[in-house]
Structures are given as C-alpha cells and as structure tokens.
Amino acid sequence: MIFVALVVILLLAAGLVTGIRHRQWWLVILTSVVLVVIVGYAIAGFVVFNVLDK
C-alpha cells in the first residue's frame, strides 16, 4: 500500500515537472491541487490519529 502511494506521488511529481517544462499550465495546476489534497489528507490523518491515540 505504501509502495502504491509512493508511486502515485512520484508520478504526480513527474507530471508537475513535465507541465512546467512544456508550459502546460493546466497540468501544473491539476497536479499541484492533487498533491496539496494528498498532503493535507495525510496531515489531517496524522493529527487525528495522534489525538485519538491519547
């Protein structure tokens, strides 16, 4: 499961770099939004897990 998450994040990062290089701004915006959502979800899960764990 963690391997799949890492692959998805690496593919999103590659999409972000490709979008910047080829000036595909829709790709940059899309990958940035998805990365922010994933990171926000991970942070929220970490906070909730730590609060409920205590």
Short mmCIF file of C-alpha atoms in Angstrom, two decimals:
data_model
loop_
_atom_site.label_atom_id
_atom_site.label_comp_id
_atom_site.label_asym_id
_atom_site.label_seq_id
_atom_site.Cartn_x
_atom_site.Cartn_y
_atom_site.Cartn_z
CA MET A 1 0.00 0.00 0.00
CA ILE A 2 2.80 2.41 0.87
CA PHE A 3 4.57 1.42 -2.36
CA VAL A 4 1.49 2.37 -4.39
CA ALA A 5 1.25 5.72 -2.59
CA LEU A 6 4.91 6.45 -3.30
CA VAL A 7 4.49 5.56 -6.97
CA VAL A 8 1.45 7.86 -7.24
CA ILE A 9 3.31 10.74 -5.59
CA LEU A 10 6.32 10.20 -7.86
CA LEU A 11 4.07 10.18 -10.94
CA LEU A 12 2.41 13.40 -9.78
CA ALA A 13 5.81 15.00 -9.25
CA ALA A 14 6.89 13.88 -12.72
CA GLY A 15 3.68 15.35 -14.14
CA LEU A 16 4.38 18.60 -12.34
CA VAL A 17 7.92 18.82 -13.75
CA THR A 18 6.71 17.89 -17.24
CA GLY A 19 3.98 20.52 -17.06
CA ILE A 20 6.46 23.19 -16.05
CA ARG A 21 8.96 22.21 -18.76
CA HIS A 22 6.38 22.16 -21.57
CA ARG A 23 4.40 25.11 -20.24
CA GLN A 24 1.24 23.05 -19.83
CA TRP A 25 -0.25 25.16 -17.05
CA TRP A 26 -3.40 23.04 -16.77
CA LEU A 27 -1.18 20.06 -15.89
CA VAL A 28 0.76 22.10 -13.33
CA ILE A 29 -2.47 23.29 -11.67
CA LEU A 30 -4.04 19.82 -11.70
CA THR A 31 -1.03 18.04 -10.23
CA SER A 32 -0.46 20.80 -7.66
CA VAL A 33 -4.07 20.57 -6.46
CA VAL A 34 -3.91 16.78 -6.22
CA LEU A 35 -0.59 16.90 -4.33
CA VAL A 36 -1.94 19.51 -1.89
CA VAL A 37 -5.05 17.39 -1.28
CA ILE A 38 -2.96 14.26 -0.65
CA VAL A 39 -0.58 16.06 1.70
CA GLY A 40 -3.47 17.75 3.52
CA TYR A 41 -5.26 14.42 3.92
CA ALA A 42 -2.07 12.83 5.27
CA ILE A 43 -1.51 15.64 7.77
CA ALA A 44 -5.14 15.53 8.90
CA GLY A 45 -4.95 11.76 9.34
CA PHE A 46 -1.74 12.08 11.33
CA VAL A 47 -3.28 14.72 13.61
CA VAL A 48 -6.48 12.73 14.13
CA PHE A 49 -4.55 9.54 14.80
CA ASN A 50 -2.36 11.24 17.39
CA VAL A 51 -5.32 12.94 19.09
CA LEU A 52 -7.39 9.75 19.25
CA ASP A 53 -4.39 7.71 20.34
CA LYS A 54 -4.00 9.68 23.60
#
